[in-house]
Amino acid sequence: MSQTGRRAKKRLSRHEFLTRLHERLRPRTYLEVGVSTGKSLGLSTVPSVGIDPAFRVRSELHAKVALARTTSDDYFATTDPEDWLGGPVELAFIDGMHLFEYALRDFINVEKHCRWSSVIVLDDMLPRNTGEAARGRHTGAWAGDVFWLAEVLRAYRPDLTVLPVDTRPTGVVVVLGADPSSTVLQDHYDEIVAEYVRDDPQEVPASVLRRDGAWDAHALAALPVWGLLHRGDRPWRRRERGLAQVQEALHRPADYRRRRRALREQAERVGARAPVPGRAVGSSRARGR
């Protein structure tokens, strides 16, 4: 059910999928690179940061928003978004410059302000043809060569969960398991760029064009993983254990739900047996006399 197959429902657009994430994840903070007209930023109702050197907001905004009219590189070099947000970024949407090296730097910078339970969404990751994947724009819908980023994350950061999602028009990738302490991508930035920045036309893998293994957006949004991630700020929920539970919630949701239900029932039984504060356990009243 989770993977691409025969679908009865209409494919979700990127904004429809983001709407589902806001509803299911219930993030307490939101950050966006690439505001444009504000359509996606307008989905947030929590403290938010929007970064774009040339935004033209035409959509109604419903949150307390800090808009930065600057490049994402300059913003992260001079500003800590957590000062405005009041804590780590819990949901991020990266839709800035559609060039691989820019998207890579945006991911590096955003991850530094996340926690393990944060959700990072990368737009334009599943171009439908080589024209849309060009570094030089010459098509209506333009994804650029940012699609290479998914391959890089899998190769250099196997600790991350990288989920391509079949959305209209040019697909997204959801990244789970952020590690703000990781410097792997930054340390290898030059060699990564040297390998992946290529002249047009881009040699887009057939698996990307076919969207092989991409998740159905309806099915992914319905999984219990988002509730788990919403609770990821609990101090006792460590990253290693949390990431194992993420895999269960993604790939064995029925098992995850049964385990969660059993834990709730156990907690309720323990609570029912707990003595009432202020009442002596051995008193006649406690014995029902």
XYZ file of C-alpha atoms in Angstrom:
289
model
C 0.000 0.000 0.000
C 2.848 2.389 0.777
C 4.637 2.220 -2.539
C 3.610 3.504 -5.933
C 1.021 1.279 -7.534
C -2.518 1.452 -8.752
C -4.137 4.537 -7.253
C -7.847 5.179 -6.923
C -7.374 8.701 -5.572
C -6.180 11.711 -7.482
C -2.486 12.447 -7.014
C -1.908 15.164 -4.424
C -0.184 18.404 -5.336
C 2.807 19.496 -3.276
C 0.657 22.043 -1.425
C -2.035 19.468 -0.699
C 0.617 17.125 0.670
C 2.113 19.917 2.797
C -1.373 20.618 4.130
C -1.640 16.967 5.211
C 1.751 17.190 6.926
C 0.715 20.287 8.888
C -2.455 18.494 9.975
C -0.819 15.176 10.883
C 2.580 16.281 12.226
C 1.223 19.357 14.024
C 4.635 21.086 14.006
C 5.240 23.846 16.517
C 7.686 25.675 14.236
C 8.065 25.989 10.463
C 10.795 27.240 8.123
C 10.645 27.738 4.379
C 13.355 28.468 1.828
C 11.784 29.924 -1.310
C 8.669 31.886 -0.360
C 7.676 33.184 -3.799
C 4.000 34.248 -3.522
C 3.528 32.753 -0.064
C 1.152 29.917 -1.012
C 2.999 27.281 1.003
C 3.921 29.693 3.797
C 0.223 30.469 4.149
C -0.397 26.870 5.249
C 1.420 27.424 8.535
C -0.328 28.560 11.708
C 2.717 28.381 13.996
C 5.801 30.601 14.399
C 7.455 30.577 10.973
C 10.451 31.842 9.031
C 10.337 32.520 5.283
C 13.507 33.179 3.278
C 13.541 34.515 -0.277
C 15.498 37.387 -1.877
C 12.559 38.325 -4.133
C 9.351 37.187 -2.432
C 6.046 38.637 -3.619
C 3.584 37.459 -0.997
C 0.036 37.410 -2.359
C -1.458 34.714 -0.160
C -2.935 35.372 3.256
C -0.547 34.415 6.049
C -1.996 32.885 9.222
C 1.069 32.695 11.440
C 3.576 34.858 13.224
C 6.114 35.064 10.406
C 9.605 36.494 10.066
C 10.182 37.213 6.364
C 13.800 37.567 5.263
C 14.373 39.235 1.883
C 17.801 37.757 1.348
C 19.469 34.661 -0.024
C 19.389 31.568 2.123
C 23.217 31.520 2.238
C 23.324 35.052 3.658
C 20.445 34.373 6.042
C 22.009 31.320 7.679
C 25.410 33.009 7.798
C 24.041 35.880 9.888
C 20.844 34.685 11.574
C 19.750 31.911 13.902
C 16.111 31.087 13.035
C 15.637 29.521 16.466
C 15.836 33.007 18.009
C 12.550 33.827 16.283
C 10.980 30.389 16.405
C 11.760 29.796 20.057
C 13.157 26.327 19.372
C 14.305 23.921 16.652
C 12.658 23.759 13.243
C 10.064 20.960 13.298
C 8.908 21.207 9.662
C 10.958 22.700 6.833
C 10.151 23.127 3.147
C 13.110 23.735 0.810
C 12.067 25.196 -2.537
C 14.790 27.736 -3.248
C 17.124 27.999 -6.224
C 16.620 24.910 -8.414
C 20.309 24.117 -8.703
C 21.904 21.143 -6.980
C 24.619 22.972 -5.067
C 22.128 25.502 -3.680
C 19.736 22.784 -2.529
C 22.628 20.927 -0.907
C 23.690 24.021 1.035
C 20.087 24.702 2.033
C 19.747 21.188 3.419
C 23.029 21.481 5.330
C 21.977 24.798 6.853
C 18.427 23.758 7.704
C 19.481 20.476 9.332
C 21.642 22.400 11.822
C 18.462 23.871 13.282
C 16.435 20.650 13.465
C 16.082 17.768 15.911
C 15.931 14.057 15.051
C 12.139 14.192 14.855
C 12.016 17.136 12.431
C 10.655 16.709 8.916
C 12.463 18.284 5.946
C 10.627 18.394 2.606
C 12.578 19.011 -0.604
C 10.588 20.176 -3.620
C 11.112 19.424 -7.332
C 12.864 16.109 -6.725
C 11.087 14.001 -9.366
C 11.305 15.766 -12.747
C 9.130 14.216 -15.433
C 11.620 14.657 -18.273
C 15.159 15.821 -18.945
C 13.924 19.251 -19.987
C 12.477 19.942 -16.533
C 15.724 18.678 -14.981
C 17.989 21.119 -16.834
C 20.156 23.574 -14.933
C 19.230 26.218 -17.485
C 15.484 26.814 -17.450
C 13.690 26.436 -20.770
C 10.419 24.749 -19.742
C 7.238 25.843 -17.979
C 7.557 23.635 -14.908
C 11.208 23.645 -13.848
C 12.761 21.271 -11.349
C 16.415 21.852 -12.140
C 19.056 19.328 -11.154
C 18.165 19.185 -7.441
C 17.006 15.582 -7.938
C 20.639 14.485 -7.463
C 20.359 15.439 -3.800
C 18.366 12.296 -2.951
C 21.192 10.118 -4.292
C 23.761 12.117 -2.330
C 21.819 11.816 0.924
C 21.527 8.060 0.523
C 25.238 7.711 -0.247
C 26.707 10.092 2.328
C 24.039 10.007 5.042
C 22.668 6.461 5.358
C 21.432 7.438 8.830
C 18.711 9.517 7.181
C 15.401 8.181 5.876
C 14.861 9.523 2.345
C 11.311 9.127 1.026
C 10.447 10.201 -2.552
C 6.768 11.139 -2.769
C 4.674 11.130 -5.941
C 3.145 14.622 -5.904
C 2.129 16.995 -8.671
C 3.868 18.339 -10.628
C 7.543 17.529 -9.995
C 7.539 15.416 -6.842
C 8.996 15.941 -3.389
C 11.346 14.066 -1.092
C 10.695 13.822 2.641
C 13.784 13.450 4.830
C 13.481 12.069 8.370
C 16.060 11.527 11.109
C 17.941 14.825 10.963
C 21.164 15.054 12.968
C 22.124 18.692 13.637
C 25.559 17.601 14.834
C 26.492 15.919 11.538
C 29.175 17.609 9.432
C 29.487 14.879 6.789
C 27.883 16.829 3.948
C 29.705 20.013 4.814
C 33.042 18.202 5.087
C 32.569 16.585 1.663
C 30.817 19.535 -0.011
C 33.511 20.292 -2.603
C 33.889 16.706 -3.778
C 30.115 16.228 -3.908
C 29.638 19.342 -6.036
C 32.518 18.346 -8.313
C 30.875 14.976 -8.930
C 27.238 15.996 -9.275
C 27.195 19.409 -10.968
C 27.109 18.484 -14.644
C 26.473 20.304 -17.901
C 23.059 19.984 -19.550
C 21.420 17.850 -20.664
C 21.216 16.066 -17.329
C 21.380 12.276 -17.391
C 18.294 11.738 -15.264
C 18.103 8.106 -14.092
C 15.148 6.270 -15.591
C 14.090 5.276 -12.074
C 13.647 8.964 -11.222
C 11.619 9.691 -14.370
C 9.408 6.658 -13.681
C 9.199 7.553 -9.983
C 10.147 4.025 -9.029
C 9.622 3.378 -5.334
C 7.937 6.740 -4.753
C 5.362 6.768 -1.991
C 1.745 7.510 -2.684
C 1.156 10.832 -0.918
C -2.278 9.813 0.420
C -0.881 6.615 1.950
C 2.214 8.243 3.433
C 0.219 11.053 5.035
C -2.117 8.524 6.682
C 0.632 6.578 8.485
C 1.132 6.873 12.274
C 4.714 8.111 11.906
C 3.669 11.776 12.152
C 2.217 11.414 15.631
C 5.427 9.703 16.712
C 7.514 12.560 15.304
C 5.270 15.141 16.986
C 6.219 13.551 20.313
C 9.900 13.468 19.389
C 10.802 16.359 21.679
C 10.166 14.231 24.785
C 13.459 14.118 26.733
C 13.422 10.337 27.134
C 12.955 9.660 23.408
C 16.510 9.283 22.122
C 17.376 9.487 18.409
C 18.477 5.862 17.950
C 15.344 4.421 19.536
C 13.157 7.003 17.851
C 14.503 6.206 14.390
C 13.832 2.497 14.921
C 10.246 3.343 15.797
C 10.015 5.536 12.688
C 10.872 2.524 10.521
C 8.216 0.447 12.248
C 5.602 3.191 11.841
C 6.474 3.532 8.152
C 6.784 -0.100 7.098
C 4.802 -2.019 9.748
C 2.112 0.456 10.777
C -0.259 -2.241 12.093
C 2.462 -3.558 14.430
C 3.268 -0.024 15.545
C -0.366 0.758 16.305
C -0.798 -2.520 18.260
C 2.296 -1.792 20.320
C 1.177 1.750 21.049
C -2.284 0.517 22.052
C -0.770 -2.093 24.378
C 1.417 0.547 26.031
C -1.586 2.836 26.566
C -3.622 0.019 28.080
C -0.743 -0.921 30.372
C -0.406 2.699 31.519
C -4.138 2.856 32.203
C -3.975 -0.330 34.316
C -1.038 0.998 36.313
C -2.849 4.289 36.810
C -5.996 2.515 38.011
C -3.981 0.620 40.651
C -2.116 3.692 41.908
C -3.151 4.814 45.426
C -5.193 7.989 45.711
C -2.992 10.817 47.068
C -3.720 11.587 50.703
C -5.452 8.291 51.398
C -3.715 5.752 53.624
C -3.436 2.419 51.860
C -4.160 0.429 55.012
C -7.095 2.520 56.284
C -10.525 1.031 56.709
C -11.831 3.427 54.107
C -9.216 2.211 51.599
C -10.296 -1.395 52.326
C -13.895 -0.468 51.557
C -15.204 -0.920 55.116
